[in-house]
Structure formats: structure tokens, C-alpha cells
Amino acid sequence: MTLRDGVRYARGTLHREPHVRGRAPRAEVRITRAEGAVTAAYALAFARRTQALYDAGQWSPPSAAPPPGATVAERVARWCAAQSYTTAATDARRVALYLEGSRLGAQQLRTVTPRDVAAWLDEVRGRRTRYDRPPAERTVRNAYDVLRRALSRAVFDGLLSQDPCAVIPGDVLPGAEDAHPERRRGYRLSRLEVEQLLGDGGIEDDRAVLYALLLLTGARLGEAAGLRWCDMSPREPLDAVVLAEQVDGRTGERRATKTRAVREVPLHPVLSAVLTAWHTRWESWYGREPRPADLVVPARAHRAVPSVGSARRQSAVWRDLQRDLTGAGLAAHRVHDLRHTFASLCADAGMAESIASRWTHTAAGGSARDAYVAPSWQRQCAEMLRLELATTLAARLAGERRGERVEAESAKVPAAQRVGEVLGEGFEPGSHGARRRLSAG
């Protein structure tokens, strides 16, 4: 409250308005009284009531009236449109589905409180999906995570004075439980199923090569579809495939990987033989010799045409995979299950988790030491050679007769012996195949 020229004014802090230099703006309202004089006590009570109404979102000064369209749903939509990460479009559709028609979605951004967000979570949990059941907690969590990040950015932009998601109790927040947790056990193929899929002569060559890339590098679909011949790096004792970019399955644009990390994966001998044979066959499929900048497995639409470069779309790869799995006598799987399969095969072969995890994700762990650990290439190759796999794909691509079971040269030697050849004398396999010990001296 302030007194100026004999007139009392109520002064309030507009903490929901955009901050200027880190401070919330202030507003003044002239105090009037229908009967009697405006005393200091009356003015102080008037100022407190006005501030309480503003805090509750029930009053705003004329100059601070919220602009039209500044609702939570529209703010979240604008935030999603500005994002460039891989799943931004999916996240935008997911959160829009649950904000549409909700009280929170139509609410003015400046008036959002933690209780409003908690009420929205209860509303989402009470909805029915197209399968006529409530959404899984993981689904609610995914939608909430997008909302949380958008509101957090609104605080940084000065549109909110505090983050309404920051003080929500843990028992109110959605968990990470699946609707059917038992199904995760089926998110992989066994080693025999991998050999059966890659060895099926009824699968077209280009699709078989793509499956081999997905199954033996752990790459995401966008990363495998965007691989170029120049991404194959000659190394010793095994060559490397460098996963530095991915292709957006909808727009076809090249961009950094999901985690913006560059990963180098040793080429398993089976995959190396497959790519060598495919490089020779590539010209017969696409009409000219492959160049370093060409995709390893371009889209089928570019077969036998002079220009090659378009990557395969996710929907087309999914349809092809379902058809090929059925033809090979295998159960249906998602494309992402092939990435699960690679990680599982590494574990089955007894590879060191601290090394194998680097091929599919960034360095594991949260300590400062993890940033310093860089396993040697020889060590990484030794772990990759623990995986024994036999398939006829390389022989088929090389023109040998179908049906002949051709094993990779490395698969004919026991895993411990192959690892020892790479690491040198003094190597002793660990009790679980995941450790090494070098003799002193």
C-alpha cells in the first residue's frame, strides 16, 4: 500500500506475469470506498484481499490480463513444435490426446497450481483407451513427462513464477509400470530364432541385410536405415561401424542420434561377411556401384535407378518384418525388439556389461570415473567374439547354393580361445565369461 497526493493505492506483486531482469512486476490499484473515508487500516485490508484474489487466479489488473490463447494446451503444443529430438512428434500427439477436453488443457497458463496437475493425472487415469481399459501407468507417465518439461520451460521463460510439477508428492506421480509387465520377456528373439530369420531363403536380400544390421549392432531403426558405406571403419582385429547419425522415419532428414552420442560397435564376423557380400551385390540391386556416401540399404523404391539415397520408412520396415517373421515360422515382433535381442544375446554370451552397454547406450553409471573409462578396441572386439552365430545369409549373398549351412569362421573356434587370440597370452576367461585377468609380468 502507498499514499500519493492524498490518494491511497494498493500495490501487488504480479508473480504470474513475465519477469523483468529476474523480478516480478508490480501493479497499483486506486483504493475507493462507497461509504466513509479510506483509512490506513481499510487500505491495508483492501490490498491484502486484492493480492489474495490474484494469487488464487480470480483477479488480474487490466494491464495484466492474460492474452487470448495462453492456455496450457496451447503452450505445451508450442513447446513441442520447437523441439527437435527424435520422438518430439510422438510426444506432441500423446500429450495433446490427454489435454484435449480436459480442464487443465483449457486453463490459463498463469493460473496452474500443483493441485491442477494432480487432478489432471487422476482424470487421465480414469479415461478409457481404445481397448476399453484404463491407460497403463507408463502411458500416463509419458504424457506427464512432456507436460512437466513444457511447464518447466515456461518458468524459465518467465510465464510462470514456479513450477507446479516440482512439489507434487511421489505417491501422486505416475509410475513406470507396464499394463502387461510379463510381455517384456518376449521382447527378444533367441539365438536359434535369429539364425532361423537370417537364414531364411525366402527373405529378400536387402531386407535380410537390414535385419542383420539391427540384430548384430543394436542400432535403432533410424540409425541402421541411415548407415552409409563410409560409416564402416577398417580396424584391427575387427572392423567398426560408427553410429553417429540417424534418419527421421517421417521426414527423411539426417540428424544426430537420440542421445547425441557417437557409438562404435565392432563388426561381428558374421555381419562383416554379410556386408562384404552385399557390397558386391549392391550394384545389381541399385543400378550402379556403391559410393562411400550411399546408404547401405536404401529404400526399395530406388532399386535399379541412377539416384540412390532415400532411407526406408519405419512403417514399411515394420510391415516387411511381420511378413518375414511369419514366413520364417516365427512369432510377431516389433522392430525395436531386434535391438532388445542384440542386448540379450550379448548378455547370454557372457559379455562384460560395462563394455557391451556402450554399443547400445551411452556409458553406464553415474560416477565421475565413468567419464574416464574407455575400454580398448582389442578388449571390445574380444567381447564381441564371445557371440557365436551361424547363418547362411553371407553365403547366399555371395551366390552359393541355398540351404547350405555356412558358419562364420570365428564360430568354429571356442569363444574363450578366440578371445584369448585377440587379447594375447595371459588371458584367462572369468567364471561367468564377463571378466579378464592378465598375468602379472
C-alpha positions as a printed Julia matrix, in Angstrom:
441×3 Matrix{Float64}:
   0.0     0.0     0.0
   1.2     3.5    -0.75
  -0.08    7.08   -0.3
   0.46    9.57   -3.09
  -1.1    13.04   -3.43
  -3.59   12.2    -0.72
  -4.82    9.06   -2.54
  -4.13    5.54   -1.31
  -3.1     2.82   -3.74
  -2.9    -0.94   -3.22
   0.34   -2.37   -4.55
   0.57   -6.04   -5.52
   3.23   -8.41   -6.87
   2.24   -9.96  -10.2
   4.28  -13.14   -9.84
   2.41  -14.88  -12.68
   3.47  -12.25  -15.21
   6.72  -12.37  -17.22
   9.64  -11.37  -15.0
  11.86   -8.44  -15.88
  15.54   -8.92  -15.0
  14.58  -11.74  -12.67
  11.96   -9.75  -10.75
   8.17   -9.94  -10.91
   6.38   -6.72  -11.97
   4.19   -4.77   -9.54
   0.8    -3.13  -10.06
  -1.06   -0.33   -8.3
  -4.83   -0.1    -7.85
  -6.52    3.04   -6.59
  -8.49    2.33   -3.42
 -12.02    3.69   -3.22
 -14.75    3.28   -0.62
 -18.5     3.7    -1.14
 -19.12    4.97    2.37
 -16.65    6.63    4.67
 -13.05    7.63    4.31
 -10.29    5.36    3.07
  -8.34    4.78    6.26
  -4.96    3.16    6.52
  -6.48    0.03    8.06
  -9.09   -0.23    5.29
  -6.45    0.3     2.6
  -4.2    -2.39    4.1
  -7.09   -4.88    4.24
  -8.07   -3.98    0.66
  -4.51   -4.58   -0.54
  -4.34   -7.98    1.16
  -7.7    -9.08   -0.31
  -6.65   -7.99   -3.8
  -3.33   -9.84   -3.57
  -5.12  -12.99   -2.33
  -7.56  -12.87   -5.24
  -4.66  -12.5    -7.67
  -2.77  -15.38   -6.06
  -5.85  -17.58   -6.45
  -6.17  -16.65  -10.13
  -9.54  -14.9    -9.58
  -8.44  -11.37  -10.43
  -5.93   -9.62  -12.67
  -5.27   -5.93  -13.17
  -6.46   -4.63  -16.55
  -2.91   -4.2   -17.8
  -2.01   -7.79  -16.86
  -4.98   -9.59  -18.35
  -3.77  -12.87  -19.9
  -3.58  -12.77  -23.69
  -6.08  -14.89  -25.63
  -4.9   -18.43  -26.39
  -2.43  -18.63  -23.47
  -3.84  -21.94  -22.27
  -1.86  -24.9   -21.01
  -2.68  -26.99  -24.08
  -1.51  -24.31  -26.49
   1.63  -23.59  -24.51
   2.53  -27.31  -24.49
   1.82  -27.53  -28.23
   4.12  -24.58  -28.94
   6.84  -26.12  -26.8
   6.57  -29.48  -28.6
   6.7   -27.76  -32.0
  10.02  -26.16  -31.05
  11.65  -29.49  -30.13
  13.93  -31.38  -32.5
  14.57  -34.66  -30.66
  13.56  -37.91  -32.29
  10.23  -38.58  -30.59
   9.03  -34.94  -30.39
   6.15  -35.51  -32.83
   5.03  -38.62  -30.95
   5.2   -36.79  -27.62
   3.15  -33.91  -29.03
   0.38  -36.27  -30.15
   0.49  -38.18  -26.87
   0.1   -35.19  -24.56
  -2.42  -33.47  -26.86
  -4.64  -36.54  -26.65
  -4.94  -36.25  -22.88
  -5.02  -32.44  -22.67
  -7.82  -32.17  -25.22
 -11.14  -31.75  -23.46
  -9.57  -31.61  -20.0
  -9.94  -28.8   -17.51
  -6.18  -28.35  -17.31
  -5.82  -28.05  -21.08
  -8.3   -25.15  -21.24
  -6.92  -23.45  -18.12
  -4.93  -20.24  -18.34
  -1.22  -20.98  -18.03
  -0.63  -18.4   -15.31
  -3.24  -19.93  -13.01
  -1.9   -23.51  -12.94
  -1.22  -24.95   -9.49
   0.17  -28.34   -8.36
  -3.36  -29.42   -7.45
  -4.49  -28.74  -11.01
  -1.78  -31.04  -12.37
  -2.64  -33.74   -9.81
  -6.32  -33.5   -10.76
  -5.36  -33.9   -14.42
  -3.37  -37.05  -13.61
  -6.44  -38.53  -11.91
  -8.53  -37.57  -14.93
  -6.1   -39.28  -17.32
  -6.07  -42.43  -15.2
  -9.87  -42.52  -15.36
 -10.07  -42.4   -19.14
 -10.69  -45.45  -21.3
  -8.38  -46.39  -24.13
  -9.45  -47.82  -27.46
  -9.07  -51.24  -25.83
 -11.73  -50.23  -23.27
  -9.36  -50.21  -20.32
  -7.55  -47.53  -18.31
  -4.16  -46.44  -19.68
  -1.07  -48.06  -18.22
   0.87  -46.11  -15.61
   3.79  -45.9   -18.03
   1.48  -44.27  -20.6
   0.32  -41.69  -18.04
   3.93  -41.12  -17.04
   5.0   -40.48  -20.63
   2.27  -37.88  -21.13
   3.04  -36.24  -17.79
   6.74  -36.04  -18.61
   6.01  -33.92  -21.7
   3.74  -31.63  -19.67
   6.39  -31.33  -16.94
   9.11  -30.29  -19.36
   6.86  -27.76  -21.09
   5.86  -26.14  -17.78
   9.47  -26.12  -16.62
  10.4   -24.17  -19.74
   7.52  -21.77  -19.06
   9.12  -20.96  -15.7
  12.42  -20.23  -17.43
  10.65  -18.01  -19.98
   9.04  -16.03  -17.17
   5.49  -17.18  -17.9
   5.24  -18.95  -14.54
   6.73  -17.92  -11.24
   7.15  -21.5   -10.01
   6.99  -24.98  -11.45
   3.68  -26.64  -10.45
   5.2   -30.08  -11.07
   8.11  -29.58   -8.69
   6.18  -30.13   -5.45
   3.82  -32.95   -6.46
   4.2   -35.82   -3.93
   5.78  -39.03   -5.14
   2.69  -41.1    -4.38
   0.67  -38.9    -6.77
   3.12  -39.12   -9.66
   2.63  -41.92  -12.21
   4.97  -44.89  -12.08
   6.8   -46.78  -14.82
   4.7   -49.95  -14.74
   3.54  -51.57  -17.98
  -0.05  -52.69  -18.46
   1.3   -56.21  -19.06
   4.78  -56.47  -17.47
   5.05  -60.15  -18.35
   5.21  -59.3   -22.06
   8.68  -57.83  -21.75
  10.09  -61.32  -21.55
   9.01  -61.76  -25.17
  10.71  -58.59  -26.45
  13.57  -60.62  -27.91
  14.43  -63.46  -30.23
  16.56  -66.39  -29.15
  19.85  -67.17  -30.87
  18.23  -70.03  -32.79
  15.43  -67.71  -33.92
  17.98  -65.15  -35.09
  19.76  -67.83  -37.12
  16.41  -69.0   -38.49
  15.4   -65.48  -39.55
  18.72  -64.57  -41.16
  19.0   -67.95  -42.86
  15.51  -67.93  -44.4
  15.96  -68.02  -48.17
  12.51  -66.56  -48.73
  13.51  -63.13  -47.39
  14.69  -60.62  -49.97
  18.4   -59.83  -49.78
  18.09  -56.15  -48.9
  15.7   -56.8   -46.02
  17.89  -59.62  -44.69
  20.9   -57.28  -44.63
  18.88  -54.66  -42.72
  17.81  -57.28  -40.16
  21.44  -58.36  -39.76
  22.46  -54.75  -39.08
  19.72  -54.35  -36.47
  20.4   -57.7   -34.8
  24.2   -57.52  -34.66
  24.82  -53.83  -33.88
  21.92  -52.97  -31.58
  21.25  -49.87  -33.68
  17.91  -48.12  -33.6
  15.94  -48.34  -36.84
  16.73  -44.75  -37.82
  20.43  -45.37  -37.19
  20.53  -48.58  -39.24
  18.47  -47.11  -42.08
  20.81  -44.12  -42.23
  24.06  -46.12  -42.27
  26.34  -45.33  -45.21
  29.24  -47.31  -46.55
  31.61  -44.64  -45.25
  30.38  -45.41  -41.72
  32.28  -48.72  -41.9
  35.71  -48.07  -40.43
  38.61  -50.53  -41.04
  40.14  -51.61  -37.73
  42.09  -54.48  -36.23
  41.22  -57.13  -35.23
  37.59  -56.35  -36.18
  36.23  -53.51  -38.3
  33.93  -50.93  -36.72
  30.55  -49.5   -37.62
  30.18  -45.89  -36.49
  26.68  -44.88  -35.35
  26.78  -41.08  -35.4
  23.55  -40.11  -37.18
  20.03  -41.3   -37.75
  17.34  -40.69  -40.35
  13.94  -39.39  -39.32
  11.47  -42.05  -40.43
   8.86  -39.46  -41.42
  10.78  -36.53  -42.86
  13.88  -38.34  -44.1
  16.16  -35.75  -42.52
  19.54  -36.75  -41.12
  20.22  -35.71  -37.55
  22.21  -36.7   -34.5
  21.36  -39.89  -32.64
  18.71  -39.89  -29.95
  21.27  -39.29  -27.17
  23.55  -37.21  -29.45
  26.31  -39.7   -28.7
  28.6   -41.37  -31.25
  28.93  -45.13  -30.74
  31.42  -47.52  -32.32
  30.4   -51.17  -32.49
  32.78  -53.97  -33.54
  31.58  -55.76  -36.65
  30.81  -59.34  -35.73
  32.45  -61.74  -38.23
  29.02  -62.86  -39.45
  27.92  -59.28  -40.11
  31.27  -58.46  -41.7
  30.86  -61.34  -44.15
  27.28  -60.29  -44.9
  28.28  -56.69  -45.65
  31.2   -57.8   -47.82
  28.91  -59.97  -49.93
  26.2   -57.3   -50.01
  28.67  -54.67  -51.23
  29.29  -56.91  -54.24
  25.58  -57.46  -54.85
  24.63  -53.8   -54.31
  25.17  -52.82  -57.96
  22.75  -55.47  -59.23
  20.07  -54.03  -56.95
  20.55  -50.31  -57.45
  21.98  -49.94  -60.93
  25.5   -48.67  -60.18
  28.48  -49.35  -57.96
  28.09  -48.19  -54.36
  29.82  -44.96  -53.36
  31.06  -44.13  -49.85
  28.16  -41.72  -49.23
  25.49  -44.2   -50.39
  23.17  -45.83  -47.88
  23.95  -49.45  -47.14
  20.29  -50.44  -47.56
  18.38  -47.69  -49.43
  14.62  -47.72  -49.89
  13.22  -50.29  -52.28
  11.75  -47.51  -54.47
  15.31  -46.62  -55.54
  16.14  -50.06  -56.86
  17.8   -50.01  -60.3
  17.66  -46.21  -60.67
  20.63  -43.86  -61.12
  19.96  -41.85  -57.95
  20.16  -43.69  -54.67
  19.72  -42.07  -51.28
  16.26  -42.28  -49.77
  16.1   -44.17  -46.46
  13.44  -46.7   -45.62
  10.34  -45.64  -43.74
   9.56  -47.13  -40.35
   6.08  -48.27  -41.36
   7.43  -50.13  -44.4
  10.11  -51.89  -42.35
   7.5   -52.93  -39.77
   5.22  -54.44  -42.44
   8.12  -56.26  -44.08
   9.31  -57.63  -40.73
   5.89  -59.05  -39.86
   5.66  -60.75  -43.23
   9.19  -62.16  -43.0
   8.74  -63.39  -39.43
   5.55  -65.19  -40.44
   7.28  -66.71  -43.46
  10.12  -67.95  -41.25
   7.67  -69.55  -38.83
   8.38  -67.08  -36.01
   6.09  -65.04  -33.77
   5.38  -61.39  -34.48
   7.8   -58.81  -33.03
   8.3   -55.07  -33.07
  11.25  -53.67  -34.99
  12.65  -52.36  -31.7
  12.67  -55.94  -30.39
  15.69  -56.58  -32.61
  17.58  -54.04  -30.51
  16.4   -55.86  -27.36
  17.63  -59.07  -28.97
  21.16  -57.78  -29.52
  21.47  -56.66  -25.9
  20.1   -60.02  -24.73
  22.45  -62.01  -26.97
  25.38  -60.06  -25.52
  24.25  -60.99  -22.01
  23.69  -64.64  -22.99
  27.23  -64.8   -24.4
  28.65  -63.6   -21.07
  29.95  -60.26  -22.33
  31.02  -57.66  -19.8
  28.07  -55.34  -19.25
  30.37  -52.34  -18.81
  31.55  -52.86  -22.4
  28.5   -54.24  -24.21
  26.27  -51.47  -22.85
  28.4   -48.88  -24.65
  27.33  -50.3   -28.01
  23.66  -49.57  -27.42
  23.69  -46.7   -24.92
  25.98  -44.07  -23.5
  28.41  -45.06  -20.77
  26.6   -46.65  -17.84
  26.87  -45.42  -14.28
  26.72  -42.05  -12.64
  30.14  -41.59  -11.07
  32.84  -39.26  -12.33
  35.03  -42.27  -13.08
  32.62  -43.47  -15.79
  33.6   -40.47  -17.91
  37.25  -41.61  -17.8
  36.73  -45.29  -18.66
  37.45  -46.07  -22.32
  37.9   -49.81  -22.99
  40.48  -50.54  -25.68
  39.31  -51.63  -29.11
  41.0   -55.01  -28.65
  39.01  -55.54  -25.47
  35.74  -54.61  -27.17
  36.45  -56.96  -30.07
  37.25  -59.76  -27.64
  33.83  -59.32  -26.03
  32.05  -59.26  -29.42
  33.75  -62.53  -30.39
  32.07  -64.27  -27.47
  28.87  -64.29  -29.53
  28.69  -67.45  -31.6
  26.27  -67.31  -34.51
  25.8   -69.4   -37.65
  23.8   -68.35  -40.7
  23.62  -68.98  -44.45
  22.99  -65.31  -45.32
  26.55  -64.39  -46.28
  26.88  -67.48  -48.45
  23.54  -66.77  -50.13
  24.54  -63.19  -50.91
  27.85  -64.46  -52.29
  25.95  -66.67  -54.72
  26.44  -70.05  -53.06
  23.64  -72.56  -53.2
  20.72  -72.02  -50.86
  20.09  -74.26  -47.9
  23.76  -74.87  -47.15
  24.53  -74.03  -43.53
  27.67  -71.92  -43.54
  29.18  -70.97  -40.2
  31.27  -67.89  -39.65
  34.94  -68.74  -39.48
  35.1   -67.46  -35.92
  32.21  -69.65  -34.82
  34.27  -72.78  -35.47
  36.62  -71.89  -32.62
  35.55  -71.92  -28.96
  34.76  -68.46  -27.65
  37.43  -68.5   -24.93
  40.13  -69.4   -27.48
  39.01  -66.64  -29.89
  39.02  -64.06  -27.08
  42.46  -65.18  -25.99
  43.8   -64.77  -29.51
  42.69  -61.14  -29.53
  43.85  -60.19  -26.02
  47.07  -62.14  -26.24
  48.81  -64.56  -23.94
  47.98  -64.5   -20.26
  44.21  -64.2   -20.75
  42.0   -66.38  -18.59
  38.23  -66.25  -19.06
  36.28  -65.17  -15.98
  33.97  -67.55  -14.15
  30.96  -66.02  -15.91
  32.68  -65.09  -19.15
  32.48  -61.4   -18.26
  35.91  -60.69  -16.74
  39.51  -60.96  -17.82
  42.68  -61.47  -15.85
  46.09  -60.75  -17.26
  49.02  -62.5   -15.68
  51.45  -60.26  -13.88
  54.73  -59.74  -15.6
